[in-house]
Short mmCIF file of C-alpha atoms in Angstrom, two decimals:
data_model
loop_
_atom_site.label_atom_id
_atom_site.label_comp_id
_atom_site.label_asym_id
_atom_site.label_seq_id
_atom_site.Cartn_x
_atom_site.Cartn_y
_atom_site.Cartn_z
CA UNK N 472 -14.81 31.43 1.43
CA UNK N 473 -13.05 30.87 4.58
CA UNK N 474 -9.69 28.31 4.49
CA UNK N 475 -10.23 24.88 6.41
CA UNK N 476 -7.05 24.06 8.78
CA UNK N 477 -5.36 20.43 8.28
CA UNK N 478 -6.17 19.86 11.96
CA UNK N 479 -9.89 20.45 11.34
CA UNK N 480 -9.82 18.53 8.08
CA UNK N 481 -7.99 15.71 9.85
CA UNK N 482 -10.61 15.66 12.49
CA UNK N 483 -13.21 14.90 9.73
CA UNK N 484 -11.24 12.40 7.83
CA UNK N 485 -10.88 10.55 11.21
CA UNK N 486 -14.65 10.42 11.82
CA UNK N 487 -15.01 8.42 8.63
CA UNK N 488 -14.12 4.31 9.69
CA UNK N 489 -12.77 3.56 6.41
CA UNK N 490 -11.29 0.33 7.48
CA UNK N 491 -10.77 -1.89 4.67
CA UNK N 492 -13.17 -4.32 4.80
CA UNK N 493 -16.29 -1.57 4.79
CA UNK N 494 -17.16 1.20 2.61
CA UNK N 495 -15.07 4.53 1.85
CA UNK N 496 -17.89 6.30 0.09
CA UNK N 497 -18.98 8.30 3.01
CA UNK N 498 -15.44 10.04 3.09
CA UNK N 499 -15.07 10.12 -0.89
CA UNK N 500 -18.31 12.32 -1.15
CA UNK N 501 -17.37 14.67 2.09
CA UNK N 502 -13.95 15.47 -0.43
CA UNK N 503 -15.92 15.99 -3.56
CA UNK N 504 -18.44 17.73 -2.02
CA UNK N 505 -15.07 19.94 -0.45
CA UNK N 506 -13.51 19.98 -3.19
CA UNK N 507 -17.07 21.41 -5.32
CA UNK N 508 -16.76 24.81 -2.85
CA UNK N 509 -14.22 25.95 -4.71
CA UNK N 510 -15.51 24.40 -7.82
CA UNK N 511 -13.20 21.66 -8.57
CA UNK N 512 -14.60 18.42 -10.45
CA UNK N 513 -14.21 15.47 -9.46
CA UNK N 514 -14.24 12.03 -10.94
CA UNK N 515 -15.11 9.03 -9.30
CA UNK N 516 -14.39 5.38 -10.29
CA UNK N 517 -15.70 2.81 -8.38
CA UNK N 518 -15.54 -1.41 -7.62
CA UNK N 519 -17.84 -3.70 -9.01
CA UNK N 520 -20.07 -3.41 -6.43
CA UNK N 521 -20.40 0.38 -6.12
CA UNK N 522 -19.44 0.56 -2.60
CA UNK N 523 -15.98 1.85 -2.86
CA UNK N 524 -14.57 4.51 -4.93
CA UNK N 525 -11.43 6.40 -5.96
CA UNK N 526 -11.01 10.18 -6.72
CA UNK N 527 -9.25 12.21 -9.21
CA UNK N 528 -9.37 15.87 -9.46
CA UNK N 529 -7.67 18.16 -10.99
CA UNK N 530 -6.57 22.18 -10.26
CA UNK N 531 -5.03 24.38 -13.37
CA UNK N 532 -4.87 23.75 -17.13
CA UNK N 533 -5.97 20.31 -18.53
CA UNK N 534 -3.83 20.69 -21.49
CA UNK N 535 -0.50 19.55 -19.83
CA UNK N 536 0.79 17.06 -17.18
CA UNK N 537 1.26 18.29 -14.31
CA UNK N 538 1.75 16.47 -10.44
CA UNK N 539 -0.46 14.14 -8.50
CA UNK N 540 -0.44 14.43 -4.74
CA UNK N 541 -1.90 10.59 -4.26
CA UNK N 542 -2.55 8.73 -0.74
CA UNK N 543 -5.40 5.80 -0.13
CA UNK N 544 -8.48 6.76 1.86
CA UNK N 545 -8.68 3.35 3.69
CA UNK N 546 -7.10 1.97 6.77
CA UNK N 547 -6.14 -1.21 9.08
CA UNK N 548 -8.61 -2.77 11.75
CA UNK N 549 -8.58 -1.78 14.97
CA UNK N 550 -10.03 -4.82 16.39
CA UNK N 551 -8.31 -6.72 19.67
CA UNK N 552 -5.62 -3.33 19.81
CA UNK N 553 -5.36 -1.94 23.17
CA UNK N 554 -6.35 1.88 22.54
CA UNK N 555 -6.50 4.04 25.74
CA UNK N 556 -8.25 7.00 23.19
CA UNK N 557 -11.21 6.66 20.84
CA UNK N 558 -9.85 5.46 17.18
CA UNK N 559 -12.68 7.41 15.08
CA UNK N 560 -12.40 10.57 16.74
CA UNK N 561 -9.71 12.94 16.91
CA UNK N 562 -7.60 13.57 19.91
CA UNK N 563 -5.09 16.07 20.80
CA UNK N 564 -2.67 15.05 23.59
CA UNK N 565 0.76 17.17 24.10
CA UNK N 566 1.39 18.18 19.92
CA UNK N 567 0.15 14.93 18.48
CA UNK N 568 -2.85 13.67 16.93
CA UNK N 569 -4.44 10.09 17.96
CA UNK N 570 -6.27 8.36 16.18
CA UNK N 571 -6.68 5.59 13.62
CA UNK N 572 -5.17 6.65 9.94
CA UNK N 573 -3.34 9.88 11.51
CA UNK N 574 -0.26 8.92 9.97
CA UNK N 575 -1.51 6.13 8.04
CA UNK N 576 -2.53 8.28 6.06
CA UNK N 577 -5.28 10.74 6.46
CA UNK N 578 -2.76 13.55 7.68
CA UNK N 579 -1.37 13.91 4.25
CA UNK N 580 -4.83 13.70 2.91
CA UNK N 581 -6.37 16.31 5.47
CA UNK N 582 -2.92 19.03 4.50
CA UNK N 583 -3.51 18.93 0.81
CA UNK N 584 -7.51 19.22 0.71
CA UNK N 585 -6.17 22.29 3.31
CA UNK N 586 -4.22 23.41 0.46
CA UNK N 587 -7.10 23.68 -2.45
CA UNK N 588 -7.67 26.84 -1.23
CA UNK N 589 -4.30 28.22 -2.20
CA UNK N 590 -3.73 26.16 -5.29
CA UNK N 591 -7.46 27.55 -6.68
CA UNK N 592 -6.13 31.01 -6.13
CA UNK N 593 -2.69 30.37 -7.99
CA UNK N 594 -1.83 30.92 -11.94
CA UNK N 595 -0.78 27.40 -11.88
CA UNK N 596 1.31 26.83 -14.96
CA UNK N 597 1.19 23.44 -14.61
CA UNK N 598 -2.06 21.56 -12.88
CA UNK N 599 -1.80 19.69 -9.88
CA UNK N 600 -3.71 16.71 -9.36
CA UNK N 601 -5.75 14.58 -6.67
CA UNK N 602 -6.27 11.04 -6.08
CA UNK N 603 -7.68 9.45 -3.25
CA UNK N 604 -7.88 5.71 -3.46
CA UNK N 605 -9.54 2.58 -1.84
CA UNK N 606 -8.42 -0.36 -0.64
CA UNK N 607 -4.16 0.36 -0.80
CA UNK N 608 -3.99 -1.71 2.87
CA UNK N 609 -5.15 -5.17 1.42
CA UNK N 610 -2.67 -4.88 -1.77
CA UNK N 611 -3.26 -2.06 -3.25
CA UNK N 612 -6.08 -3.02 -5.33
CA UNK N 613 -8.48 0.03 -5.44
CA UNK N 614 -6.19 2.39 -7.38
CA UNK N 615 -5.85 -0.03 -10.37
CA UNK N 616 -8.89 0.79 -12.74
CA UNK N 617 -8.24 4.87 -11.82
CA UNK N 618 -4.47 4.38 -13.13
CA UNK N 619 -5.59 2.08 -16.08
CA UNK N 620 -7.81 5.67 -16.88
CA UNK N 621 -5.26 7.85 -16.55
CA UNK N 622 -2.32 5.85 -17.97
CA UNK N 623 -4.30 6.54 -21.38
CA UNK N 624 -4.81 10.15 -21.06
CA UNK N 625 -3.39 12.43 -23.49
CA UNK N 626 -1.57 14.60 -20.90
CA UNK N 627 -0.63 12.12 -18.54
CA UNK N 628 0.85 13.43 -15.11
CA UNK N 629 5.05 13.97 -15.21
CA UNK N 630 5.09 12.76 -11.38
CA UNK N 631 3.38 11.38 -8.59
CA UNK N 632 3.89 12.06 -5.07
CA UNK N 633 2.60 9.63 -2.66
CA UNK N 634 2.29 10.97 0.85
CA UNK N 635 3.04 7.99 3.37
CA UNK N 636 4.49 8.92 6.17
CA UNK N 637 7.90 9.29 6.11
CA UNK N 638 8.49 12.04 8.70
CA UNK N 639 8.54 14.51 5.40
CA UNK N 640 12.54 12.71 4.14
CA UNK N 641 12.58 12.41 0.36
CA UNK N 642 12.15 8.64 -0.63
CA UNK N 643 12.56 7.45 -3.68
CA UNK N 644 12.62 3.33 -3.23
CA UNK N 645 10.83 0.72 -1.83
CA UNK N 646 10.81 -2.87 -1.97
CA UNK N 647 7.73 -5.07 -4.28
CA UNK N 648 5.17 -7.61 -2.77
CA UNK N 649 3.94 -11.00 -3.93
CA UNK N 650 1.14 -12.49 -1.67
CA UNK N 651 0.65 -16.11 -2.37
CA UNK N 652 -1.90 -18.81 -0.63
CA UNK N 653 -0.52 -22.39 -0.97
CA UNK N 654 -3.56 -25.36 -0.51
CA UNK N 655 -2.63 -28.93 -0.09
CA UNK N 656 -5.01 -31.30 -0.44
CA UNK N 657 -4.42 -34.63 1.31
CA UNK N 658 -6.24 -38.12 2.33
CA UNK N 659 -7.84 -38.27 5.35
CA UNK N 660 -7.93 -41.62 7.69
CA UNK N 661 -7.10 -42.79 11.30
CA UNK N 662 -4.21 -41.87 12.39
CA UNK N 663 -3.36 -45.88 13.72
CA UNK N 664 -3.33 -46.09 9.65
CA UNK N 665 -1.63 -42.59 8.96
CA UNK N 666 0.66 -44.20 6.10
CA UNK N 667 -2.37 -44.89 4.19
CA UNK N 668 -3.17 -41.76 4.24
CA UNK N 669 -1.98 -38.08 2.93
CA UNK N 670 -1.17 -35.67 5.74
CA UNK N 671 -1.32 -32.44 4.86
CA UNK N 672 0.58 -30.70 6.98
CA UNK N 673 3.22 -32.57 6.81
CA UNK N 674 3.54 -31.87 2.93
CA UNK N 675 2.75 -28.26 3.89
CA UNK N 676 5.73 -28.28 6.44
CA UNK N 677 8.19 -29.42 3.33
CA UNK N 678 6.40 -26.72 1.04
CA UNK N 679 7.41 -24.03 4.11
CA UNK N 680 11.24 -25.11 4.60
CA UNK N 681 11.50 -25.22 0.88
CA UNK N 682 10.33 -21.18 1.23
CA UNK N 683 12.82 -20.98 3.74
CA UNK N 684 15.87 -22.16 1.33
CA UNK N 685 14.78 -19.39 -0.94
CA UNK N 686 14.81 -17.09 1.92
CA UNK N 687 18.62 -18.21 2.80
CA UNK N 688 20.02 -17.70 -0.72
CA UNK N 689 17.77 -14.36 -1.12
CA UNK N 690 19.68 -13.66 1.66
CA UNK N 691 23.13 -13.94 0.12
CA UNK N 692 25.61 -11.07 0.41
CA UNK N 693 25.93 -10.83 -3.23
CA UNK N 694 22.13 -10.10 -3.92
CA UNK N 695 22.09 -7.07 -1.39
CA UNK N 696 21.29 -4.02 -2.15
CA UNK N 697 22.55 -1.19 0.29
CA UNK N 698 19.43 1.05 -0.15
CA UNK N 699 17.01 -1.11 1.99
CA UNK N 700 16.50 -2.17 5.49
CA UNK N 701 16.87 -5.66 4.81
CA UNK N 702 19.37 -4.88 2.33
CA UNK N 703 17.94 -8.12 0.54
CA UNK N 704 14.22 -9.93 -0.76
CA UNK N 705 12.79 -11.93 2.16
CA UNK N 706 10.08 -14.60 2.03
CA UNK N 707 7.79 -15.22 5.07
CA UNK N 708 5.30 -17.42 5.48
CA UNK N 709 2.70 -15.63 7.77
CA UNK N 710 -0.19 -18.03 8.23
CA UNK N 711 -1.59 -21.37 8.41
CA UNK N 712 -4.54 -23.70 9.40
CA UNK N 713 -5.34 -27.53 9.04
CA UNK N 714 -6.17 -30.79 10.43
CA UNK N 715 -9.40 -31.12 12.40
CA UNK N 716 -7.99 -33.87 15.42
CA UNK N 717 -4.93 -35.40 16.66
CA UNK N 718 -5.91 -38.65 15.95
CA UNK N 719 -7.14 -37.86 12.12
CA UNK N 720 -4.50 -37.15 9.47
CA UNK N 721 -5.32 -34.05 8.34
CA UNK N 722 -6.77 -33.65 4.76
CA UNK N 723 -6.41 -30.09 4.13
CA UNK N 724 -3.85 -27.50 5.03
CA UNK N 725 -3.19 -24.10 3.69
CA UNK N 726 -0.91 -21.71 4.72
CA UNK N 727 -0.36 -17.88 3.09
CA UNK N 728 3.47 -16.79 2.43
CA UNK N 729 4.47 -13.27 0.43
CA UNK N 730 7.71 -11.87 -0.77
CA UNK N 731 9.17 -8.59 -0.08
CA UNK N 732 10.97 -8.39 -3.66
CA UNK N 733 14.02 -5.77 -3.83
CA UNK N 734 13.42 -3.75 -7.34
CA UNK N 735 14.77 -5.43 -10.50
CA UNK N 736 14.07 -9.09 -8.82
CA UNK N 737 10.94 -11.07 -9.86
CA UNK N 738 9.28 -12.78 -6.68
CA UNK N 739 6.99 -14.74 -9.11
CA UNK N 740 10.71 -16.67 -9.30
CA UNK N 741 9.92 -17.79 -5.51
CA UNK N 742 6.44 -18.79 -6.69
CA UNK N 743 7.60 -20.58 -9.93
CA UNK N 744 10.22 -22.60 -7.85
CA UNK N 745 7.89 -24.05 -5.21
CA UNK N 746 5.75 -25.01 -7.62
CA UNK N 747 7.64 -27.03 -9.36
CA UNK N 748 9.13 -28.07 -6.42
CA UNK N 749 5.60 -29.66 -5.94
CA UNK N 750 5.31 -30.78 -8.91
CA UNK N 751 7.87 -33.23 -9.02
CA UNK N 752 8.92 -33.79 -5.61
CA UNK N 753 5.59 -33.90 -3.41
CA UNK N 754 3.04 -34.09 -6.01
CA UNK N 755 3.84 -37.71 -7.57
CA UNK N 756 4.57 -39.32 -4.08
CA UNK N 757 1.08 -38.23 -2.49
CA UNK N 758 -1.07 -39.26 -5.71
CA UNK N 759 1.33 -42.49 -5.19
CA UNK N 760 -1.24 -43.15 -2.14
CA UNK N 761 -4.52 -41.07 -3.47
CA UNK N 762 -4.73 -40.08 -7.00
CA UNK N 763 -7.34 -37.50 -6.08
CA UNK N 764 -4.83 -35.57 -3.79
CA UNK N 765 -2.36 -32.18 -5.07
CA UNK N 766 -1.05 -28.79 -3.64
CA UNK N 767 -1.98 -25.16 -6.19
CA UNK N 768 -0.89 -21.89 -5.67
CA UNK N 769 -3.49 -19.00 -5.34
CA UNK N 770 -2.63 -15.27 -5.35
CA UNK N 771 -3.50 -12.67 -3.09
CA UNK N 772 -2.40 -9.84 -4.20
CA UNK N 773 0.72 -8.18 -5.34
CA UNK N 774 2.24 -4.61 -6.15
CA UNK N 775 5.55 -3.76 -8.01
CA UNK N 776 8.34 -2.57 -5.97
CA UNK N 777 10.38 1.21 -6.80
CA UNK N 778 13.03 2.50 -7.71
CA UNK N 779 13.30 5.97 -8.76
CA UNK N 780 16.92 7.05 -9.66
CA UNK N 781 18.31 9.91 -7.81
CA UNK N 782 19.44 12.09 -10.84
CA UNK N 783 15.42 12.50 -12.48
CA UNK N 784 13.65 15.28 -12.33
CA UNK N 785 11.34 13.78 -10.08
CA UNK N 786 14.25 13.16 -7.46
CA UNK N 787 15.08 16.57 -8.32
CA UNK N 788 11.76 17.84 -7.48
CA UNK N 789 11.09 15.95 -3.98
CA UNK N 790 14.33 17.38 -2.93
CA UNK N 791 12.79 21.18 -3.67
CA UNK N 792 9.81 20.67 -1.82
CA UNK N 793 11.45 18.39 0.97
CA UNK N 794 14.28 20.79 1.73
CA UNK N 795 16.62 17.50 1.35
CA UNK N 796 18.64 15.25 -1.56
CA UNK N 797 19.39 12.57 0.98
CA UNK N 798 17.40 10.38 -0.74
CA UNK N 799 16.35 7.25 0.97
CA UNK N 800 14.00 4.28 0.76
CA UNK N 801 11.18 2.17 3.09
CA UNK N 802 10.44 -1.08 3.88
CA UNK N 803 6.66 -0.89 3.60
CA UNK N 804 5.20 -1.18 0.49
CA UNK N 805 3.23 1.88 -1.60
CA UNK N 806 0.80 2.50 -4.70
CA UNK N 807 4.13 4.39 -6.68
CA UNK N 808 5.52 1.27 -8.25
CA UNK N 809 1.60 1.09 -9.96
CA UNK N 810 2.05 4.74 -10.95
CA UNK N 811 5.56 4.17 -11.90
CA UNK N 812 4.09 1.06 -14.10
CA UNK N 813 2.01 3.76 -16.64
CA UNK N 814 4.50 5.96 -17.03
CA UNK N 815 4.32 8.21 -13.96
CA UNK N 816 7.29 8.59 -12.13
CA UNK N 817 6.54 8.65 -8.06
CA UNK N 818 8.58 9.70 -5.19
CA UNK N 819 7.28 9.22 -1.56
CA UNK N 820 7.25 11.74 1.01
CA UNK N 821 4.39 12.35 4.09
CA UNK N 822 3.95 13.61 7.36
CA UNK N 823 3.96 10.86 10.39
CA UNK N 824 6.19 7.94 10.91
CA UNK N 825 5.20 4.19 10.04
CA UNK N 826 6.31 4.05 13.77
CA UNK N 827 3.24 4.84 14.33
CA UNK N 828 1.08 3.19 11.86
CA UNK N 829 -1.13 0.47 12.18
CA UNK N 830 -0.87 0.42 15.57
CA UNK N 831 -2.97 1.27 18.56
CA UNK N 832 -3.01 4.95 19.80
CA UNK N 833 -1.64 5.68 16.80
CA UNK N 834 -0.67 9.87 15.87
CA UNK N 835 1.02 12.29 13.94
CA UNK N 836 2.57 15.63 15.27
CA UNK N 837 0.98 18.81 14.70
CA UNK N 838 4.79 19.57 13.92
CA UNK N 839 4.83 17.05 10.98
CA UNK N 840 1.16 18.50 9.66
CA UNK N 841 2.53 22.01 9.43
CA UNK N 842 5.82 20.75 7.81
CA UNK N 843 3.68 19.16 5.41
CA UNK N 844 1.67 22.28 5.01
CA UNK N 845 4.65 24.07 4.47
CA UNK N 846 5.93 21.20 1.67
CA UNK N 847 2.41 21.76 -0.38
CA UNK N 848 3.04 25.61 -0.33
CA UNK N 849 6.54 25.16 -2.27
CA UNK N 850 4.61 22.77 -4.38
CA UNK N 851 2.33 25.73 -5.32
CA UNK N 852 5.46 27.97 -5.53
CA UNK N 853 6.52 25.75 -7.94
CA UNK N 854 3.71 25.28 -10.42
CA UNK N 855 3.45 28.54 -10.78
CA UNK N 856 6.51 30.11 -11.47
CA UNK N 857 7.30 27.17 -13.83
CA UNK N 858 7.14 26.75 -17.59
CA UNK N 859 4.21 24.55 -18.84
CA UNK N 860 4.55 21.75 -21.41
#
């Protein structure tokens, strides 16, 4: 059977919209289907509502661990970006690759389905694994009920690598995420009368600088950590909506706010504080005016932050395939601190630069797909030549 090029796989993977906020199915059963030519299995395990799925597959002896070359089938909207190429179909311009999820992260994806081939053919001594998720963009939600599976497993995998692009350098850190949606619910009336009512803005306003004091002392020197770019945990409040007309105090507001947790620091703290901020500053002195009135806390979505230390045999191992121990880390946010979380340690390392991603006219280099190439075939080198267990 004839090998399949990245490029050409990447060209199909682009052709799939996987955006989010629609289904991923399409491009799940083009990769089992794939991955069935050279008869490898594949598991599926899907949402609630049976429109999204995650993959796992596996290449070598089931009787040991083994490595899991992960990355998340979906990707961001394209809608109101400026793209001067089409964003579901491949194009090559001067060694790079446009389109939406090039780097972000179908390029990894297309170079290790290119790779089956040459894993099928090897004596693996210890199995390598797939897993292609859904929904990683809005939280990284899909992958949870495929890890809760394989976190039980009797031969769990010894590592993970995730391959977001980090222009193929070894990283081994990133920070956490806590996404938070903060409702106030106030008293409406004319705004000639606005004391006797509850304006909710203005009590969302107080909730906001109170996230913004957490910010400052998140942002002392002695909670820094050299590693990351902030060197510290940040808090940002990134939307908000309410009030209906100038001259009606507003009876609702609600505004969304996350934290960008270093590893080893809670951001449920941030949480925890500014609710009990409103509990017993703004709380009693709106219910003063309108019993029926009161802020709550809603989350979004979160994802554990990473930390893998440098001296593991997982740090060891990136560095083999990666050509490099300058270990370093990323400010976006991946699936590995969920793999880390049942007992997989994950490392990070993909072709493409977050540069690029989520962004119109985004690409990866044809450079950066045959360095990745290249990584997968060490990988192979590897798990062959090396002692099961």
């Amino acid at each position: 059977m004839s090998e399949v090029s990245s490029r050409a796989l990447l060209e199909t993977l682009i052709g799939f919209p996987t955006v989010s906020r629609d289904s991923n199915l399409a491009l799940i059963e083009f990769i089992r289907d794939y991955l069935a030519r050279y008869d490898v299995p594949s598991e599926l395990f899907y949402n609630d509502e049976r429109t999204k799925a995650n993959l796992f597959a596996t290449i070598g002896p089931r009787d040991r661990g083994g490595v899991v070359l992960s990355g998340h089938t979906d990707v961001v909207p394209v809608d109101g970006q400026p793209w001067t190429v089409e964003p579901f179909r491949l194009v090559e311009q001067e060694g790079r690759l446009y389109g939406r999820g090039t780097a972000d992260m179908k390029g990894f994806i297309a170079c290790v389905l290119a790779a089956v081939p040459d894993f099928v053919s090897r004596d693996l001594q210890m199995p390598v694994h797939l897993a292609f998720s859904y929904d990683e963009e809005i939280g990284c939600l899909g992958v949870r009920p495929m890890l809760a599976e394989i976190g039980k497993r009797e031969h769990k995998p010894v590592l993970c690598l995730i391959g977001e692009p980090t222009e193929l350098k070894p990283v081994l850190g990133h920070k956490g995420k806590l996404a938070m949606r903060c409702c106030v619910k106030g008293a409406p009336c004319h705004s000639a009368y606005a004391p006797y009512g509850v304006n909710a803005i203005q009590y969302a306003a107080r909730l906001i600088n109170r996230l913004e004091e957490i910010g400052e002392r998140l942002s002392d020197p002695r909670h820094h950590d050299d590693r990351f770019d902030p060197p510290f945990s940040t808090v940002q409040t990134g939307t908000i909506k309410g009030g209906r007309a100038l001259n009606i105090v507003p009876a609702e507001c609600e505004f969304d706010f996350e934290v960008r947790a270093l590893p080893g620091f809670d951001a449920s703290e941030v949480a925890d504080e500014l609710q009990r901020f409103a509990e017993s500053d703004l709380v009693p002195k709106m219910q003063a005016v309108k019993p029926d009135t009161g802020i709550r806390l809603l989350p979004l979505s979160a994802y554990p932050g990473l930390a893998t230390p440098p001296d593991s045999e997982a740090a060891s191992l990136l560095s083999l395939l990666s050509g490099s121990d300058a270990f370093g880390t990323v400010a976006f946010g991946t699936e590995g601190g969920l793999f880390n979380e049942v007992g997989i340690p994950t490392v990070v390392c993909g072709p493409g630069s977050m540069d690029q991603g989520h962004k119109p006219d985004e690409f990866v280099s044809i450079e950066q797909l045959d360095g990745c190439d290249a990584m997968l075939r060490r990988l192979a080198d590897h798990l062959e030549t090396m002692s099961g267990s």
